Amino acid sequence: MGFVVTNECASSALADIAHAEPFEPRYEPRSDELRHLYREEGQAKRRMDARPGLWIAVAIYLLFSATDLLLIPDVALYTIMARFAVGVTALLILEAQLRRGVGTEWIDVTCAGAIIFGYVGWLCPAVMGADKESVSYYMVFGTIFMMSANLFFTFKFSLSIVTSAIILVILYAVNYFVPSTLMYKLVFGTFYISCFTFTSYVNWKLNEERYNVFLNALEAKIQHKEATERGQALLNLSRTDPLTGLENRRAIDEKLRDYWSDWQRSGSSFVAILIDVDFFKRFNDYYGHQEGDRCLILVANALAEMIKQHNGSIGRYGGEEFIVLARMEKREQVADIAEAIRSTVENLALPHEQRRDGISVVTVSVGAAFTRPQTGAKLEKIIHEADRALYLAKAGGRNCTWLFDPNDPQSSDESENIAALLKIAIGQDLVSLVYQPIQNVTSGRVEAVEALMRLKMLDGTSVPPSLFIPVAERTGAVLALGRWAIRTVCTELLADDHVRVVSVNVSPIQLKTPGFATSVAAILSETGVAGSRLALEITEGLEMEMHSDVLRCISDLKLLGIRIWLDDFGTGFAGLSWLRLIDFDTVKIDRSFLHDCGTPRGKAMLQDIIALVRNRGHKILVEGVETDEQMAIVREFDIDKIQGFHVGRPAPAASFRARPVTYKRQFSVVKSA
């Protein structure tokens, strides 16, 4: 209404609310302002009451035609015609005014005029009746019109007085000319004055009471508004993150329940997206908590502005994690908004020099989950799926997006159990190594061993490498496991010359991690093992990027004397490119080609692959030699080295410590298979 001033609780000022009064003192309106407000409110009420009031008044006015027939039958026809003429005319004028939207004052004048003309229209033919005595007594009904002006309609007091005064004057004028005794004129004249005075006084008191009711209602309205605003401010505080101004976890959870209910009820699909600021702890530690808060505010503002374009909601889910909810119809839209989130933060170009992963600005990892029939009936399911997707995005190198896929084995419940197990595997001695011999075909001697990783659960149940190795790569646990494997082979077999060469598989994630070559050099130095006695196998089957950091890491490893082997050659699409870029010491041909040699076509394929590798000058190792027939084939093709059950099964380190060392050649590294 404009007469109460309150303090808005904007999200940008939430941090200051604790130090300031939530509302300014009330501004009390002056008397003239109150009167103006009362008149405005009165006009609205009078306008609302005018139509039913006049229609009821006209209906009663017409019903009094029955008294005309009884008291003045000789002129009743004229009075009834006058009643209908005045009544219908008044109603038509009122309806026309309401349709055209004329001012309330004119509607009041119409109603007042209807009272006056209704009285005059009835009175004029009535006084012409032959029975003057009946006419003189019938004139008393004129006071009804006077009372109507003061009591039936809610006119302003001044208009009521004028209307009833006009009727009073008409009464006195007619009373003067109608033949009657002096006593009659005196009595009825006094009665008219009494009616005018009484009804005017009652009208004045009613107006005064209406004004008091208005003041009380206004005070109650002000108090209710203040209480509502205070309650809303407190509610906003309880639902708003004080740092970023975004919705907090409580508010976003409520909104998530609404989204979920709509999806369950009407099938309105939506996406839940979790966003995590990459390496935020390092940012905080280096730049300080004040800059860390500023970073979160800038990220929050940028994301909030971007999410508006998708009609979504964003909130702070805790720490450096945000959540976005948006209605989506297709999975392709989810990929678009997830990438928009990632690029929006990267484009802020906020400096982050302590990442040590080749990126020097603040970025985010994004995990998204989209509603589908298999999501289930529990609200927590979609958040759990988004959290898994976020985990995969972070494990995939960060600064990337990941959409939850129920058909992805990395997203299964079993993989999550394995991921938790890998976190404690080294500390709880749940991981171990076994070694499989590698034989020189020409001499028949074991030249190297390959280290194979094993994992068991807390109850002693073995976990197949085909299950835990992909999870280790996804979660990043392969970094710690890889360092542990290299250190273990050095201490178990190489440091005391039990075996001359051991090979260990390395993951692309390890090669892309800054400082990997340095950590290997540190292990070799601590254990006193020469780099030439260690071989690292790169698996072609994995999607290895032709990244400059990977090539630089391989170059640094070769400078340490470490041999680089290409594993599982022929199973992927990158093998030829890697043969061209890297001078491998040995190429291991996948066992599937040897096992296909039962057919002429399979044997020809193996022969072609051997020729290709030999032309590049690499030594050749064939895996999966299990029978005498397969051994004959590798001899026929003049293979350098072999590995398989025909040579020996994987065995603990103790099985190799009793063997004398007779060859000083390089052999191969740990393979998790």
XYZ file of C-alpha atoms in Angstrom:
673
model
C 0.000 0.000 0.000
C 3.005 2.283 0.271
C 2.735 3.189 3.945
C 5.008 0.539 5.516
C 8.692 0.461 4.679
C 10.571 -2.852 5.165
C 14.082 -4.056 4.441
C 14.403 -6.586 1.547
C 16.509 -9.653 2.342
C 18.332 -10.078 -0.944
C 20.647 -13.034 -1.365
C 23.607 -10.758 -2.029
C 23.212 -9.165 1.423
C 22.629 -12.317 3.422
C 26.027 -12.089 5.018
C 25.144 -8.681 6.486
C 21.814 -9.650 8.011
C 23.377 -10.852 11.236
C 24.845 -7.370 11.770
C 21.806 -5.267 10.897
C 18.160 -4.865 11.859
C 16.083 -7.081 9.568
C 13.378 -4.397 9.272
C 13.397 -0.616 9.555
C 11.010 1.086 12.018
C 7.466 1.365 10.759
C 6.485 4.609 9.033
C 3.216 5.793 10.592
C 0.864 7.412 8.027
C -0.621 10.835 8.730
C -4.338 11.416 9.302
C -4.924 12.808 5.811
C -3.176 9.773 4.311
C -5.398 7.463 6.331
C -8.499 9.324 5.185
C -7.333 9.041 1.604
C -6.766 5.313 1.997
C -10.152 4.920 3.646
C -11.857 6.725 0.792
C -10.087 4.557 -1.745
C -11.070 1.385 0.048
C -14.611 2.737 0.580
C -14.960 3.441 -3.117
C -14.074 -0.142 -3.952
C -16.597 -1.461 -1.435
C -19.354 0.923 -2.568
C -18.734 -0.048 -6.164
C -18.995 -3.718 -5.229
C -22.205 -3.198 -3.201
C -23.939 -0.861 -5.651
C -25.337 -3.484 -8.046
C -26.883 -5.906 -5.510
C -28.020 -2.952 -3.372
C -29.901 -1.187 -6.154
C -31.400 -4.390 -7.549
C -32.746 -5.316 -4.104
C -34.020 -1.782 -3.528
C -35.842 -1.737 -6.877
C -37.342 -5.152 -6.188
C -38.733 -3.965 -2.804
C -39.863 -0.702 -4.388
C -41.883 -2.614 -6.982
C -43.349 -4.998 -4.380
C -44.842 -1.994 -2.585
C -47.166 -1.691 -5.584
C -49.504 -3.920 -3.567
C -49.971 -1.130 -1.004
C -50.874 1.249 -3.842
C -53.694 -1.076 -4.852
C -54.987 -1.180 -1.274
C -54.584 2.447 -0.172
C -54.942 4.512 -3.362
C -56.699 2.235 -5.843
C -57.926 5.083 -8.056
C -54.370 6.160 -8.993
C -52.624 2.838 -8.352
C -52.133 2.199 -12.079
C -50.190 5.429 -12.414
C -48.073 4.872 -9.321
C -47.241 1.335 -10.438
C -46.269 2.569 -13.906
C -44.120 5.245 -12.277
C -42.483 2.653 -10.043
C -41.563 0.453 -13.020
C -40.343 3.391 -15.100
C -38.082 4.747 -12.369
C -36.835 1.311 -11.265
C -35.996 0.004 -14.751
C -34.398 3.299 -15.776
C -32.193 3.330 -12.658
C -31.060 -0.262 -13.249
C -30.267 0.387 -16.922
C -28.239 3.471 -16.071
C -26.335 1.594 -13.338
C -25.478 -1.373 -15.580
C -24.301 0.971 -18.351
C -22.091 2.839 -15.886
C -20.576 -0.373 -14.532
C -19.905 -1.651 -18.049
C -18.189 1.588 -19.051
C -16.214 1.728 -15.777
C -17.288 5.194 -14.682
C -16.141 6.605 -11.362
C -17.625 5.424 -8.080
C -18.914 8.917 -7.332
C -21.182 8.798 -10.385
C -22.493 5.383 -9.374
C -23.313 6.826 -5.937
C -25.140 9.737 -7.591
C -27.130 7.268 -9.700
C -28.222 5.327 -6.610
C -29.051 8.539 -4.727
C -30.985 9.801 -7.757
C -32.882 6.515 -7.930
C -34.008 7.071 -4.302
C -35.105 10.665 -4.942
C -36.835 9.995 -8.276
C -38.321 6.806 -6.902
C -39.941 8.881 -4.166
C -41.026 11.701 -6.489
C -42.211 9.257 -9.167
C -44.468 7.517 -6.648
C -45.508 10.656 -4.778
C -46.739 12.730 -7.741
C -49.494 10.358 -8.907
C -50.231 9.306 -5.308
C -51.231 12.833 -4.179
C -53.760 12.973 -7.047
C -55.878 10.258 -5.389
C -59.476 11.127 -4.512
C -59.245 9.926 -0.919
C -57.189 12.773 0.507
C -57.155 11.320 3.994
C -55.628 8.055 2.746
C -53.127 10.024 0.712
C -52.090 12.069 3.723
C -51.465 8.970 5.810
C -49.821 7.100 2.897
C -47.235 9.915 2.646
C -45.683 8.587 5.842
C -44.028 5.883 3.690
C -41.832 8.661 2.332
C -39.661 8.266 5.406
C -38.606 4.864 4.041
C -36.790 6.665 1.214
C -35.133 8.927 3.774
C -33.954 5.913 5.758
C -32.738 4.211 2.556
C -30.453 7.147 1.816
C -28.913 6.937 5.283
C -28.970 3.223 6.077
C -29.504 0.991 3.054
C -26.676 2.309 0.854
C -23.120 3.029 2.025
C -22.979 6.565 0.679
C -20.512 9.097 1.918
C -22.053 10.968 4.847
C -22.393 14.194 2.891
C -24.278 12.536 0.021
C -26.577 10.740 2.468
C -27.431 14.027 4.211
C -28.130 15.800 0.919
C -30.314 12.974 -0.366
C -32.353 12.608 2.831
C -32.637 16.423 3.112
C -34.124 16.629 -0.400
C -36.685 13.988 0.540
C -37.440 15.896 3.781
C -38.042 19.122 1.845
C -40.321 17.321 -0.589
C -42.236 15.811 2.324
C -42.764 19.212 3.921
C -43.783 20.773 0.608
C -46.396 18.139 -0.103
C -47.540 18.148 3.523
C -48.107 21.868 3.244
C -50.387 21.573 0.200
C -52.258 18.418 1.180
C -55.474 19.359 3.033
C -55.184 18.328 6.646
C -55.568 19.629 10.152
C -52.963 21.691 11.916
C -52.421 18.913 14.442
C -51.713 16.434 11.610
C -49.158 18.747 10.057
C -47.526 19.366 13.419
C -47.325 15.698 14.370
C -46.142 14.406 11.032
C -43.797 17.339 10.529
C -42.163 16.493 13.843
C -42.048 12.831 12.818
C -40.254 13.760 9.574
C -37.692 15.827 11.445
C -37.167 13.020 13.959
C -36.648 10.453 11.191
C -34.198 12.735 9.423
C -32.252 13.445 12.628
C -32.265 9.836 13.849
C -31.255 8.253 10.525
C -28.584 10.909 9.932
C -27.124 10.289 13.393
C -27.141 6.511 12.862
C -25.511 7.056 9.449
C -22.796 9.226 11.059
C -22.129 6.587 13.733
C -22.014 3.839 11.091
C -19.472 5.797 9.061
C -17.412 6.397 12.168
C -17.557 2.679 13.002
C -16.618 1.786 9.440
C -13.576 4.067 9.748
C -12.552 2.414 13.019
C -12.981 -1.026 11.456
C -10.830 0.156 8.572
C -8.102 1.319 10.982
C -8.160 -1.965 12.888
C -8.071 -3.967 9.656
C -5.238 -1.805 8.399
C -3.252 -2.340 11.593
C -3.847 -6.097 11.400
C -2.812 -6.089 7.761
C 0.398 -4.214 8.572
C 1.243 -6.587 11.393
C 0.481 -9.608 9.213
C 2.638 -8.231 6.421
C 5.520 -7.579 8.798
C 5.198 -11.053 10.321
C 5.032 -12.603 6.858
C 8.092 -10.689 5.677
C 10.041 -11.583 8.800
C 9.049 -15.216 8.424
C 10.000 -15.157 4.742
C 13.348 -13.579 5.587
C 14.051 -16.271 8.172
C 12.937 -18.950 5.720
C 15.238 -17.497 3.070
C 18.100 -17.542 5.555
C 17.432 -21.190 6.380
C 17.319 -22.128 2.675
C 20.194 -20.024 1.349
C 23.921 -20.663 1.363
C 25.448 -17.670 3.193
C 28.626 -17.627 1.077
C 27.387 -17.925 -2.507
C 23.763 -16.834 -2.167
C 22.646 -20.036 -3.896
C 20.077 -22.389 -2.454
C 21.566 -24.613 0.233
C 21.280 -28.373 0.521
C 18.006 -28.184 2.441
C 16.349 -26.064 -0.241
C 17.688 -28.096 -3.138
C 16.554 -31.319 -1.474
C 13.025 -29.919 -1.253
C 13.163 -28.943 -4.915
C 14.528 -32.378 -5.781
C 11.515 -33.957 -4.082
C 9.213 -31.780 -6.203
C 11.024 -32.797 -9.399
C 10.879 -36.423 -8.328
C 7.143 -36.253 -7.531
C 6.402 -34.724 -10.932
C 8.402 -37.472 -12.627
C 6.668 -40.219 -10.656
C 3.232 -38.703 -11.245
C 3.365 -37.385 -14.822
C 6.655 -38.636 -16.262
C 8.344 -35.209 -16.409
C 11.966 -36.218 -16.914
C 14.763 -34.294 -15.246
C 18.507 -34.422 -14.742
C 20.563 -34.193 -11.555
C 24.081 -32.863 -12.096
C 26.821 -32.823 -9.475
C 29.721 -30.404 -9.971
C 33.004 -30.560 -8.093
C 35.755 -27.916 -8.261
C 38.959 -29.723 -9.217
C 41.864 -29.708 -6.742
C 40.103 -27.137 -4.567
C 42.024 -28.124 -1.438
C 45.296 -27.267 -3.167
C 43.772 -23.953 -4.251
C 42.768 -23.161 -0.670
C 46.119 -24.219 0.750
C 48.094 -22.084 -1.686
C 45.943 -18.971 -2.189
C 44.254 -18.905 1.233
C 40.678 -19.386 2.388
C 39.625 -15.859 1.447
C 40.604 -16.441 -2.173
C 39.013 -19.882 -1.940
C 35.714 -18.290 -0.924
C 36.042 -15.773 -3.745
C 36.652 -18.617 -6.187
C 33.481 -20.414 -5.071
C 31.447 -17.199 -5.342
C 32.669 -16.511 -8.886
C 31.999 -20.089 -9.954
C 28.547 -19.999 -8.340
C 27.601 -16.706 -10.028
C 28.765 -17.892 -13.449
C 26.908 -21.197 -13.163
C 23.734 -19.552 -11.821
C 23.671 -17.175 -14.793
C 24.190 -20.045 -17.226
C 21.582 -22.317 -15.612
C 18.928 -19.600 -15.984
C 19.006 -20.217 -19.740
C 17.934 -23.822 -19.116
C 15.228 -22.953 -16.550
C 17.084 -25.063 -14.002
C 17.928 -24.741 -10.329
C 21.387 -24.657 -8.805
C 22.466 -25.027 -5.206
C 25.575 -25.521 -3.142
C 25.654 -29.140 -2.038
C 28.562 -28.818 0.373
C 32.167 -27.642 0.344
C 33.282 -27.175 -3.260
C 30.390 -29.221 -4.670
C 27.344 -27.813 -6.464
C 24.173 -29.457 -7.776
C 21.975 -28.564 -10.745
C 18.411 -29.758 -11.358
C 16.728 -29.166 -14.708
C 13.850 -30.629 -16.652
C 15.089 -32.431 -19.752
C 13.405 -34.590 -22.382
C 16.404 -36.235 -24.050
C 19.792 -37.560 -22.969
C 21.434 -35.437 -25.671
C 20.243 -32.325 -23.824
C 21.932 -33.612 -20.675
C 25.264 -33.906 -22.454
C 24.884 -30.354 -23.759
C 24.143 -28.768 -20.383
C 26.912 -30.777 -18.677
C 29.451 -29.571 -21.221
C 28.124 -26.012 -20.915
C 28.730 -26.177 -17.161
C 32.279 -27.434 -17.625
C 33.198 -24.863 -20.284
C 31.590 -21.990 -18.345
C 33.924 -22.520 -15.392
C 36.980 -23.117 -17.576
C 36.264 -19.908 -19.499
C 36.413 -17.922 -16.251
C 40.170 -18.534 -16.431
C 40.647 -18.262 -12.669
C 44.359 -18.969 -11.999
C 45.229 -22.276 -10.306
C 48.970 -22.814 -10.557
C 49.172 -25.645 -8.024
C 47.326 -28.322 -9.981
C 50.388 -29.978 -11.534
C 48.279 -31.761 -14.141
C 49.094 -29.512 -17.087
C 46.173 -27.124 -16.490
C 46.674 -23.776 -14.798
C 43.076 -22.559 -14.339
C 40.165 -23.579 -12.130
C 38.021 -26.305 -13.700
C 35.214 -28.604 -12.595
C 34.341 -32.257 -12.958
C 30.715 -32.909 -13.849
C 28.632 -36.037 -13.221
C 25.042 -36.280 -14.441
C 22.193 -38.752 -14.011
C 18.988 -38.734 -16.049
C 15.652 -40.202 -14.980
C 14.704 -43.427 -16.744
C 12.261 -46.302 -16.058
C 14.985 -48.252 -14.238
C 15.801 -45.410 -11.853
C 13.463 -46.972 -9.309
C 11.144 -45.567 -6.704
C 13.711 -44.118 -4.299
C 14.662 -40.480 -4.570
C 18.233 -41.121 -3.403
C 18.869 -43.351 -6.433
C 19.343 -40.551 -8.932
C 21.719 -38.660 -6.622
C 23.688 -41.858 -6.091
C 23.933 -42.312 -9.849
C 25.057 -38.695 -10.355
C 27.666 -39.206 -7.646
C 28.984 -42.279 -9.455
C 29.173 -40.332 -12.689
C 31.067 -37.551 -10.902
C 33.476 -40.139 -9.500
C 34.119 -41.448 -13.016
C 34.676 -37.920 -14.311
C 37.253 -37.238 -11.605
C 38.923 -40.597 -12.233
C 39.009 -39.817 -15.938
C 41.416 -36.946 -15.393
C 39.038 -34.182 -14.171
C 37.850 -31.176 -16.183
C 35.439 -33.478 -17.998
C 31.802 -34.590 -17.935
C 30.306 -38.026 -17.404
C 26.706 -39.151 -17.879
C 25.663 -42.150 -15.816
C 25.127 -45.229 -17.982
C 23.500 -48.246 -16.302
C 25.011 -50.535 -18.934
C 28.555 -49.427 -18.109
C 30.175 -52.079 -15.897
C 32.153 -49.325 -14.194
C 28.857 -48.003 -12.854
C 27.653 -51.255 -11.295
C 27.160 -51.697 -7.562
C 29.881 -54.355 -7.505
C 32.410 -51.922 -8.909
C 31.592 -49.464 -6.139
C 32.330 -52.148 -3.551
C 35.621 -52.889 -5.266
C 36.449 -49.171 -5.370
C 35.999 -49.000 -1.598
C 38.129 -52.128 -1.192
C 40.975 -50.683 -3.267
C 41.237 -47.711 -0.909
C 42.333 -50.002 1.916
C 43.958 -52.769 -0.159
C 47.585 -51.803 0.431
C 47.195 -50.969 4.105
C 45.271 -54.181 4.833
C 47.614 -56.434 2.777
C 44.746 -57.370 0.481
C 46.886 -56.944 -2.642
C 49.801 -59.157 -3.640
C 51.967 -60.118 -6.641
C 52.595 -63.398 -8.395
C 55.106 -63.847 -11.185
C 54.868 -65.721 -14.490
C 58.108 -66.750 -16.252
C 59.105 -65.567 -19.715
C 61.293 -67.963 -21.700
C 63.880 -67.419 -24.410
C 62.817 -69.777 -27.207
C 66.294 -70.342 -28.568
C 68.054 -71.108 -25.254
C 65.042 -72.475 -23.407
C 65.972 -70.482 -20.302
C 63.785 -68.138 -18.241
C 64.999 -64.622 -18.981
C 62.360 -62.602 -17.161
C 59.164 -62.767 -15.180
C 55.976 -60.770 -15.453
C 54.405 -59.525 -12.229
C 50.652 -60.149 -11.984
C 48.560 -58.385 -9.376
C 46.081 -60.228 -7.158
C 43.364 -58.819 -4.885
C 41.306 -60.504 -2.199
C 38.356 -59.300 -0.161
C 38.329 -59.044 3.604
C 36.901 -62.557 3.835
C 39.686 -63.948 1.655
C 37.617 -64.251 -1.546
C 39.670 -63.512 -4.668
C 38.653 -60.677 -6.983
C 39.452 -61.315 -10.679
C 41.832 -58.784 -12.257
C 39.287 -58.268 -15.023
C 37.056 -56.681 -12.364
C 39.382 -54.699 -10.136
C 41.877 -53.347 -12.718
C 39.248 -51.265 -14.624
C 37.891 -49.963 -11.318
C 41.412 -49.047 -10.181
C 41.943 -47.094 -13.395
C 38.567 -45.402 -13.100
C 38.996 -44.333 -9.500
C 42.664 -43.387 -9.745
C 43.657 -46.100 -7.265
C 45.942 -47.464 -9.987
C 48.434 -44.674 -9.175
C 49.104 -45.932 -5.647
C 48.867 -49.583 -6.711
C 51.325 -48.993 -9.545
C 53.926 -47.422 -7.275
C 53.418 -50.235 -4.779
C 53.892 -52.872 -7.524
C 57.165 -51.362 -8.796
C 58.545 -51.032 -5.278
C 57.492 -54.612 -4.445
C 59.146 -56.237 -7.494
C 62.329 -54.321 -6.727
C 62.447 -55.465 -3.101
C 61.148 -59.031 -3.611
C 63.198 -60.102 -6.645
C 65.455 -57.481 -8.200
C 67.392 -56.036 -5.249
C 68.922 -59.426 -4.353
C 69.348 -60.595 -7.972
C 66.823 -63.410 -7.705
C 65.643 -62.454 -11.220
C 67.365 -60.253 -13.737
C 64.287 -58.576 -15.310
C 60.699 -58.075 -14.173
C 57.959 -56.513 -16.237
C 55.082 -54.440 -14.814
C 52.045 -53.145 -16.679
C 51.431 -49.401 -16.524
C 48.153 -47.591 -17.136
C 47.737 -44.562 -19.393
C 46.594 -42.709 -16.288
C 50.003 -43.318 -14.731
C 51.846 -42.116 -17.835
C 49.711 -38.949 -17.950
C 50.277 -38.184 -14.279
C 52.986 -35.528 -13.751
C 55.951 -36.869 -11.827
C 55.421 -40.550 -12.646
C 58.901 -41.005 -14.154
C 60.402 -39.178 -11.168
C 58.617 -41.491 -8.711
C 59.946 -44.572 -10.581
C 63.466 -43.137 -10.494
C 63.133 -42.566 -6.746
C 62.088 -46.199 -6.177
C 65.015 -47.509 -8.249
C 67.393 -45.294 -6.302
C 66.019 -46.338 -2.895
C 66.181 -50.059 -3.709
C 69.518 -49.896 -5.587
C 68.091 -51.471 -8.755
C 69.334 -50.493 -12.235
C 66.672 -49.200 -14.621
C 67.701 -51.761 -17.256
C 66.295 -54.538 -15.062
C 62.779 -53.094 -15.141
C 60.388 -53.225 -18.091
C 57.101 -51.329 -18.275
C 54.336 -52.656 -20.510
C 51.945 -50.340 -22.298
C 48.708 -52.067 -23.273
C 47.564 -51.318 -26.787
C 44.042 -52.427 -25.986
C 43.518 -49.357 -23.811
C 42.562 -46.097 -25.463
C 45.881 -44.366 -25.065
C 45.931 -40.767 -26.226
C 48.789 -39.552 -28.387
C 49.411 -36.915 -25.748
C 52.667 -34.992 -25.538
C 52.821 -35.611 -21.776
C 52.626 -39.375 -22.366
C 55.369 -39.323 -24.980
C 57.527 -37.134 -22.730
C 57.023 -39.524 -19.815
C 58.019 -42.535 -21.956
C 61.113 -40.664 -23.103
C 62.069 -39.899 -19.485
C 61.615 -43.572 -18.535
C 63.856 -44.712 -21.382
C 66.538 -42.282 -20.180
C 66.515 -44.221 -16.899
C 67.370 -47.362 -18.879
C 63.881 -48.812 -18.386
C 62.652 -51.002 -21.228
C 59.307 -50.136 -22.777
C 57.210 -53.014 -24.088
C 54.009 -52.864 -26.139
C 51.513 -55.338 -24.678
C 48.568 -57.115 -26.341
C 49.572 -55.955 -29.823
C 46.806 -56.476 -32.374
C 43.833 -56.026 -30.018
C 43.406 -52.278 -30.459
C 43.577 -49.600 -33.107
C 46.575 -47.616 -31.888
C 49.270 -50.271 -32.259
C 50.678 -49.164 -35.619
C 50.775 -45.512 -34.527
C 52.622 -46.471 -31.352
C 55.095 -48.597 -33.337
C 55.809 -45.538 -35.438
C 56.232 -43.108 -32.533
C 58.046 -45.241 -29.932
C 61.087 -47.482 -30.201
C 59.798 -50.459 -28.193
C 62.282 -52.999 -26.930
C 59.753 -55.846 -27.205
C 56.290 -56.255 -28.718
C 53.986 -58.802 -27.080
C 51.527 -60.348 -29.545
C 48.170 -61.113 -28.000
C 47.411 -64.773 -27.259
C 44.299 -64.761 -29.437
C 46.382 -64.837 -32.625
C 48.302 -67.916 -31.499
C 45.110 -69.674 -30.455
C 43.593 -69.014 -33.900
C 46.398 -70.885 -35.655
C 44.239 -74.001 -35.867
C 42.995 -72.640 -39.187
C 45.133 -71.685 -42.224
C 43.677 -68.189 -42.153
C 44.530 -67.715 -38.467
C 48.061 -68.970 -38.979
C 48.556 -66.625 -41.923
C 47.333 -63.713 -39.791
C 49.889 -64.471 -37.058
C 52.636 -64.758 -39.650
C 51.722 -61.368 -41.129
C 51.778 -59.692 -37.723
C 55.177 -61.220 -36.901
C 56.557 -59.971 -40.203
C 55.232 -56.474 -39.548
C 56.813 -56.258 -36.095
C 60.087 -57.841 -37.230
C 60.427 -55.322 -40.031
C 60.342 -52.570 -37.378
C 63.281 -54.228 -35.598
C 61.468 -55.070 -32.357
C 61.897 -58.301 -30.440
C 58.760 -60.453 -30.399
C 57.098 -62.162 -27.444
C 54.043 -64.373 -27.958
C 51.637 -64.852 -25.060
C 49.387 -67.800 -24.271
C 51.678 -70.723 -25.194
C 49.944 -73.672 -23.532
C 50.489 -76.796 -25.699
C 53.272 -78.564 -27.569
C 51.526 -77.749 -30.848
C 51.596 -74.038 -30.059
C 55.240 -74.333 -28.986
C 56.028 -75.885 -32.375
C 54.379 -72.950 -34.137
C 56.439 -70.341 -32.289
C 59.589 -72.259 -33.077
C 58.521 -72.445 -36.716
C 58.070 -68.660 -36.814
C 61.399 -68.071 -35.009
C 59.832 -66.164 -32.100
C 62.259 -64.579 -29.574
C 60.331 -65.101 -26.312
C 57.235 -66.873 -25.108
C 54.969 -66.805 -22.100
C 52.170 -69.132 -21.015
C 51.266 -72.230 -19.013
C 53.609 -74.336 -21.193
C 56.490 -72.343 -19.695
C 55.102 -71.895 -16.206
C 52.102 -70.713 -14.215
C 52.111 -67.579 -12.060
C 53.819 -68.260 -8.709
C 54.799 -66.303 -5.568
C 58.163 -64.563 -5.356
C 59.553 -67.329 -3.139
C 59.421 -69.739 -6.088
C 62.006 -67.649 -7.962
C 64.386 -66.815 -5.127
C 66.013 -70.310 -5.204
C 66.789 -70.103 -8.924
C 70.330 -69.179 -9.942
C 70.771 -66.167 -12.170
C 72.482 -67.194 -15.412
C 71.470 -64.466 -17.801
C 71.862 -60.697 -17.685
C 69.181 -59.604 -20.049
C 66.281 -57.233 -19.748
C 62.924 -58.767 -19.027
C 59.440 -57.562 -18.442
C 57.129 -55.832 -15.861
C 54.010 -56.448 -13.738
C 50.863 -57.246 -15.588
C 47.562 -57.173 -13.751
C 45.865 -60.064 -15.494
